[in-house]
mmCIF file with all atom_site columns, C-alpha atoms in Angstrom:
data_model
loop_
_atom_site.group_PDB
_atom_site.id
_atom_site.type_symbol
_atom_site.label_atom_id
_atom_site.label_alt_id
_atom_site.label_comp_id
_atom_site.label_asym_id
_atom_site.label_entity_id
_atom_site.label_seq_id
_atom_site.pdbx_PDB_ins_code
_atom_site.Cartn_x
_atom_site.Cartn_y
_atom_site.Cartn_z
_atom_site.occupancy
_atom_site.B_iso_or_equiv
_atom_site.pdbx_formal_charge
_atom_site.auth_seq_id
_atom_site.auth_comp_id
_atom_site.auth_asym_id
_atom_site.auth_atom_id
_atom_site.pdbx_PDB_model_num
ATOM 1   C CA . ASN A 1 1   ? 1.073   -10.028 -28.851 1.00 0.00 ? 1   ASN A CA 1
ATOM 2   C CA . LEU A 1 2   ? 2.108   -10.860 -25.191 1.00 0.00 ? 2   LEU A CA 1
ATOM 3   C CA . LEU A 1 3   ? 4.880   -12.985 -24.626 1.00 0.00 ? 3   LEU A CA 1
ATOM 4   C CA . LEU A 1 4   ? 3.632   -15.758 -22.249 1.00 0.00 ? 4   LEU A CA 1
ATOM 5   C CA . PRO A 1 5   ? 6.364   -17.347 -19.879 1.00 0.00 ? 5   PRO A CA 1
ATOM 6   C CA . ASP A 1 6   ? 6.397   -21.057 -20.010 1.00 0.00 ? 6   ASP A CA 1
ATOM 7   C CA . GLY A 1 7   ? 3.466   -22.908 -18.073 1.00 0.00 ? 7   GLY A CA 1
ATOM 8   C CA . VAL A 1 8   ? 1.294   -19.614 -18.467 1.00 0.00 ? 8   VAL A CA 1
ATOM 9   C CA . PRO A 1 9   ? -1.695  -20.617 -20.414 1.00 0.00 ? 9   PRO A CA 1
ATOM 10  C CA . PRO A 1 10  ? -2.579  -18.070 -23.213 1.00 0.00 ? 10  PRO A CA 1
ATOM 11  C CA . GLU A 1 11  ? -6.532  -18.643 -22.281 1.00 0.00 ? 11  GLU A CA 1
ATOM 12  C CA . ARG A 1 12  ? -6.165  -16.411 -19.280 1.00 0.00 ? 12  ARG A CA 1
ATOM 13  C CA . GLN A 1 13  ? -9.279  -15.057 -17.382 1.00 0.00 ? 13  GLN A CA 1
ATOM 14  C CA . TRP A 1 14  ? -9.941  -12.258 -15.609 1.00 0.00 ? 14  TRP A CA 1
ATOM 15  C CA . ALA A 1 15  ? -9.795  -12.244 -11.791 1.00 0.00 ? 15  ALA A CA 1
ATOM 16  C CA . ARG A 1 16  ? -10.478 -9.750  -8.685  1.00 0.00 ? 16  ARG A CA 1
ATOM 17  C CA . PHE A 1 17  ? -8.041  -9.675  -6.197  1.00 0.00 ? 17  PHE A CA 1
ATOM 18  C CA . TYR A 1 18  ? -9.266  -8.312  -2.920  1.00 0.00 ? 18  TYR A CA 1
ATOM 19  C CA . ILE A 1 19  ? -6.867  -6.768  -0.549  1.00 0.00 ? 19  ILE A CA 1
ATOM 20  C CA . LYS A 1 20  ? -8.492  -6.266  3.053   1.00 0.00 ? 20  LYS A CA 1
ATOM 21  C CA . ILE A 1 21  ? -6.579  -3.542  5.014   1.00 0.00 ? 21  ILE A CA 1
ATOM 22  C CA . TYR A 1 22  ? -7.546  -3.645  9.007   1.00 0.00 ? 22  TYR A CA 1
ATOM 23  C CA . ARG A 1 23  ? -5.232  -1.356  10.878  1.00 0.00 ? 23  ARG A CA 1
ATOM 24  C CA . ALA A 1 24  ? -1.538  -0.647  12.093  1.00 0.00 ? 24  ALA A CA 1
ATOM 25  C CA . GLU A 1 25  ? 0.120   -0.428  15.405  1.00 0.00 ? 25  GLU A CA 1
ATOM 26  C CA . GLY A 1 26  ? 3.032   1.258   16.852  1.00 0.00 ? 26  GLY A CA 1
ATOM 27  C CA . LEU A 1 27  ? 3.435   3.877   14.124  1.00 0.00 ? 27  LEU A CA 1
ATOM 28  C CA . PRO A 1 28  ? 6.817   6.049   14.900  1.00 0.00 ? 28  PRO A CA 1
ATOM 29  C CA . ARG A 1 29  ? 6.753   9.578   15.596  1.00 0.00 ? 29  ARG A CA 1
ATOM 30  C CA . MET A 1 30  ? 7.055   11.719  12.147  1.00 0.00 ? 30  MET A CA 1
ATOM 31  C CA . ASN A 1 31  ? 8.389   15.636  11.933  1.00 0.00 ? 31  ASN A CA 1
ATOM 32  C CA . THR A 1 32  ? 11.071  15.403  14.159  1.00 0.00 ? 32  THR A CA 1
ATOM 33  C CA . SER A 1 33  ? 13.401  16.042  11.634  1.00 0.00 ? 33  SER A CA 1
ATOM 34  C CA . ILE A 1 34  ? 15.290  19.197  10.044  1.00 0.00 ? 34  ILE A CA 1
ATOM 35  C CA . MET A 1 35  ? 12.689  19.810  7.656   1.00 0.00 ? 35  MET A CA 1
ATOM 36  C CA . ALA A 1 36  ? 10.031  19.469  10.553  1.00 0.00 ? 36  ALA A CA 1
ATOM 37  C CA . ASN A 1 37  ? 11.731  22.487  12.351  1.00 0.00 ? 37  ASN A CA 1
ATOM 38  C CA . VAL A 1 38  ? 12.072  24.574  9.148   1.00 0.00 ? 38  VAL A CA 1
ATOM 39  C CA . LYS A 1 39  ? 8.400   23.551  8.834   1.00 0.00 ? 39  LYS A CA 1
ATOM 40  C CA . LYS A 1 40  ? 7.691   24.796  12.198  1.00 0.00 ? 40  LYS A CA 1
ATOM 41  C CA . ALA A 1 41  ? 9.465   27.992  11.713  1.00 0.00 ? 41  ALA A CA 1
ATOM 42  C CA . LEU A 1 42  ? 8.080   29.123  8.263   1.00 0.00 ? 42  LEU A CA 1
ATOM 43  C CA . ILE A 1 43  ? 4.403   28.049  8.720   1.00 0.00 ? 43  ILE A CA 1
ATOM 44  C CA . GLY A 1 44  ? 4.024   27.399  12.345  1.00 0.00 ? 44  GLY A CA 1
ATOM 45  C CA . GLU A 1 45  ? 3.015   23.648  11.520  1.00 0.00 ? 45  GLU A CA 1
ATOM 46  C CA . ASN A 1 46  ? 4.012   21.603  14.864  1.00 0.00 ? 46  ASN A CA 1
ATOM 47  C CA . LYS A 1 47  ? 2.791   18.001  14.521  1.00 0.00 ? 47  LYS A CA 1
ATOM 48  C CA . ASP A 1 48  ? 4.615   14.722  15.961  1.00 0.00 ? 48  ASP A CA 1
ATOM 49  C CA . LEU A 1 49  ? 1.418   12.738  14.985  1.00 0.00 ? 49  LEU A CA 1
ATOM 50  C CA . VAL A 1 50  ? 1.370   10.926  11.406  1.00 0.00 ? 50  VAL A CA 1
ATOM 51  C CA . ASP A 1 51  ? -1.470  11.109  9.248   1.00 0.00 ? 51  ASP A CA 1
ATOM 52  C CA . PRO A 1 52  ? -1.146  7.502   7.766   1.00 0.00 ? 52  PRO A CA 1
ATOM 53  C CA . TYR A 1 53  ? -2.698  5.754   4.813   1.00 0.00 ? 53  TYR A CA 1
ATOM 54  C CA . VAL A 1 54  ? -1.939  2.600   3.383   1.00 0.00 ? 54  VAL A CA 1
ATOM 55  C CA . GLN A 1 55  ? -0.996  2.407   -0.587  1.00 0.00 ? 55  GLN A CA 1
ATOM 56  C CA . VAL A 1 56  ? -0.679  -0.976  -2.364  1.00 0.00 ? 56  VAL A CA 1
ATOM 57  C CA . ALA A 1 57  ? 0.987   -1.906  -5.911  1.00 0.00 ? 57  ALA A CA 1
ATOM 58  C CA . PHE A 1 58  ? -0.115  -4.644  -7.908  1.00 0.00 ? 58  PHE A CA 1
ATOM 59  C CA . ALA A 1 59  ? 0.591   -5.802  -11.385 1.00 0.00 ? 59  ALA A CA 1
ATOM 60  C CA . GLY A 1 60  ? 1.036   -1.987  -12.527 1.00 0.00 ? 60  GLY A CA 1
ATOM 61  C CA . GLN A 1 61  ? -2.034  -0.804  -10.675 1.00 0.00 ? 61  GLN A CA 1
ATOM 62  C CA . LYS A 1 62  ? -1.984  1.293   -7.180  1.00 0.00 ? 62  LYS A CA 1
ATOM 63  C CA . GLY A 1 63  ? -4.715  1.605   -4.735  1.00 0.00 ? 63  GLY A CA 1
ATOM 64  C CA . LYS A 1 64  ? -5.087  3.533   -0.999  1.00 0.00 ? 64  LYS A CA 1
ATOM 65  C CA . THR A 1 65  ? -6.913  3.990   1.761   1.00 0.00 ? 65  THR A CA 1
ATOM 66  C CA . SER A 1 66  ? -8.425  6.665   3.433   1.00 0.00 ? 66  SER A CA 1
ATOM 67  C CA . ILE A 1 67  ? -6.071  9.144   5.160   1.00 0.00 ? 67  ILE A CA 1
ATOM 68  C CA . GLN A 1 68  ? -6.445  8.802   9.423   1.00 0.00 ? 68  GLN A CA 1
ATOM 69  C CA . LYS A 1 69  ? -5.694  11.747  11.141  1.00 0.00 ? 69  LYS A CA 1
ATOM 70  C CA . SER A 1 70  ? -3.386  12.193  13.815  1.00 0.00 ? 70  SER A CA 1
ATOM 71  C CA . SER A 1 71  ? -3.080  8.480   14.577  1.00 0.00 ? 71  SER A CA 1
ATOM 72  C CA . TYR A 1 72  ? -0.588  6.158   15.842  1.00 0.00 ? 72  TYR A CA 1
ATOM 73  C CA . GLU A 1 73  ? -2.807  3.219   15.830  1.00 0.00 ? 73  GLU A CA 1
ATOM 74  C CA . PRO A 1 74  ? -4.816  3.942   12.563  1.00 0.00 ? 74  PRO A CA 1
ATOM 75  C CA . LEU A 1 75  ? -7.972  1.638   12.041  1.00 0.00 ? 75  LEU A CA 1
ATOM 76  C CA . TRP A 1 76  ? -9.272  1.321   8.440   1.00 0.00 ? 76  TRP A CA 1
ATOM 77  C CA . ASN A 1 77  ? -11.392 -1.729  7.954   1.00 0.00 ? 77  ASN A CA 1
ATOM 78  C CA . GLU A 1 78  ? -11.079 -1.245  4.103   1.00 0.00 ? 78  GLU A CA 1
ATOM 79  C CA . GLN A 1 79  ? -10.555 -3.038  1.160   1.00 0.00 ? 79  GLN A CA 1
ATOM 80  C CA . ILE A 1 80  ? -8.889  -2.350  -2.196  1.00 0.00 ? 80  ILE A CA 1
ATOM 81  C CA . ILE A 1 81  ? -9.995  -4.766  -5.334  1.00 0.00 ? 81  ILE A CA 1
ATOM 82  C CA . PHE A 1 82  ? -7.424  -5.067  -8.273  1.00 0.00 ? 82  PHE A CA 1
ATOM 83  C CA . THR A 1 83  ? -8.851  -6.563  -11.302 1.00 0.00 ? 83  THR A CA 1
ATOM 84  C CA . GLU A 1 84  ? -6.054  -8.691  -13.215 1.00 0.00 ? 84  GLU A CA 1
ATOM 85  C CA . MET A 1 85  ? -5.641  -11.486 -15.583 1.00 0.00 ? 85  MET A CA 1
ATOM 86  C CA . PHE A 1 86  ? -5.039  -14.944 -13.835 1.00 0.00 ? 86  PHE A CA 1
ATOM 87  C CA . PRO A 1 87  ? -2.811  -16.154 -13.056 1.00 0.00 ? 87  PRO A CA 1
ATOM 88  C CA . PRO A 1 88  ? -0.992  -12.690 -12.676 1.00 0.00 ? 88  PRO A CA 1
ATOM 89  C CA . LEU A 1 89  ? 2.376   -12.340 -14.405 1.00 0.00 ? 89  LEU A CA 1
ATOM 90  C CA . CYS A 1 90  ? 2.928   -10.268 -11.494 1.00 0.00 ? 90  CYS A CA 1
ATOM 91  C CA . LYS A 1 91  ? 4.901   -12.243 -8.447  1.00 0.00 ? 91  LYS A CA 1
ATOM 92  C CA . ARG A 1 92  ? 4.425   -9.970  -5.376  1.00 0.00 ? 92  ARG A CA 1
ATOM 93  C CA . ILE A 1 93  ? 2.370   -7.268  -3.841  1.00 0.00 ? 93  ILE A CA 1
ATOM 94  C CA . LYS A 1 94  ? 3.773   -4.074  -2.812  1.00 0.00 ? 94  LYS A CA 1
ATOM 95  C CA . VAL A 1 95  ? 2.162   -2.896  0.817   1.00 0.00 ? 95  VAL A CA 1
ATOM 96  C CA . GLN A 1 96  ? 3.297   0.405   2.305   1.00 0.00 ? 96  GLN A CA 1
ATOM 97  C CA . ILE A 1 97  ? 2.049   2.879   4.809   1.00 0.00 ? 97  ILE A CA 1
ATOM 98  C CA . ARG A 1 98  ? 2.830   6.377   4.008   1.00 0.00 ? 98  ARG A CA 1
ATOM 99  C CA . ASP A 1 99  ? 2.754   9.405   6.080   1.00 0.00 ? 99  ASP A CA 1
ATOM 100 C CA . SER A 1 100 ? 0.543   12.004  4.427   1.00 0.00 ? 100 SER A CA 1
ATOM 101 C CA . ASP A 1 101 ? 1.732   15.593  4.094   1.00 0.00 ? 101 ASP A CA 1
ATOM 102 C CA . LYS A 1 102 ? 1.190   18.918  2.340   1.00 0.00 ? 102 LYS A CA 1
ATOM 103 C CA . VAL A 1 103 ? 4.634   19.063  0.549   1.00 0.00 ? 103 VAL A CA 1
ATOM 104 C CA . ASN A 1 104 ? 5.835   15.379  0.111   1.00 0.00 ? 104 ASN A CA 1
ATOM 105 C CA . ASP A 1 105 ? 4.027   12.322  1.685   1.00 0.00 ? 105 ASP A CA 1
ATOM 106 C CA . VAL A 1 106 ? 6.797   9.845   3.330   1.00 0.00 ? 106 VAL A CA 1
ATOM 107 C CA . ALA A 1 107 ? 7.087   6.159   3.441   1.00 0.00 ? 107 ALA A CA 1
ATOM 108 C CA . ILE A 1 108 ? 6.791   4.883   6.842   1.00 0.00 ? 108 ILE A CA 1
ATOM 109 C CA . GLY A 1 109 ? 7.247   1.135   6.165   1.00 0.00 ? 109 GLY A CA 1
ATOM 110 C CA . THR A 1 110 ? 7.305   -1.274  3.005   1.00 0.00 ? 110 THR A CA 1
ATOM 111 C CA . HIS A 1 111 ? 6.389   -4.834  2.800   1.00 0.00 ? 111 HIS A CA 1
ATOM 112 C CA . PHE A 1 112 ? 6.397   -6.858  0.058   1.00 0.00 ? 112 PHE A CA 1
ATOM 113 C CA . ILE A 1 113 ? 3.661   -10.100 0.146   1.00 0.00 ? 113 ILE A CA 1
ATOM 114 C CA . ASP A 1 114 ? 5.195   -13.174 -2.340  1.00 0.00 ? 114 ASP A CA 1
ATOM 115 C CA . LEU A 1 115 ? 2.086   -14.491 -4.158  1.00 0.00 ? 115 LEU A CA 1
ATOM 116 C CA . ARG A 1 116 ? 3.765   -17.751 -3.982  1.00 0.00 ? 116 ARG A CA 1
ATOM 117 C CA . LYS A 1 117 ? 3.403   -18.238 -0.299  1.00 0.00 ? 117 LYS A CA 1
ATOM 118 C CA . ILE A 1 118 ? -0.599  -17.234 -0.181  1.00 0.00 ? 118 ILE A CA 1
ATOM 119 C CA . SER A 1 119 ? -1.642  -19.157 -2.940  1.00 0.00 ? 119 SER A CA 1
ATOM 120 C CA . ASN A 1 120 ? -1.885  -22.836 -3.735  1.00 0.00 ? 120 ASN A CA 1
ATOM 121 C CA . GLU A 1 121 ? -0.332  -24.447 -6.673  1.00 0.00 ? 121 GLU A CA 1
ATOM 122 C CA . GLY A 1 122 ? -2.187  -24.515 -9.670  1.00 0.00 ? 122 GLY A CA 1
#
């Protein structure tokens, strides 16, 4: 049995949440660290451009866009769809731009969207 907070009706309905990802601008140069120099020495990889993608987390679910190779201003025009009960018990959506890497993906930037600020009362 799920314990619901006060004010949340027990008869919650399923809803689809559409997150539209358009583009990013002004991404920083990556791979300028010591680890990048080690990679260059060991495997000959020398890239300053990022391979960005967007990862969205909402209500215990994750979705991501495609990877845009070697781009500082990627253009996705993609949407991520989450199916969750309404109203959601989760209060925010996590949007993170990440640099895809063979060894370890790196977070470039993170933003949280507060659902109370983008929805109407009731």
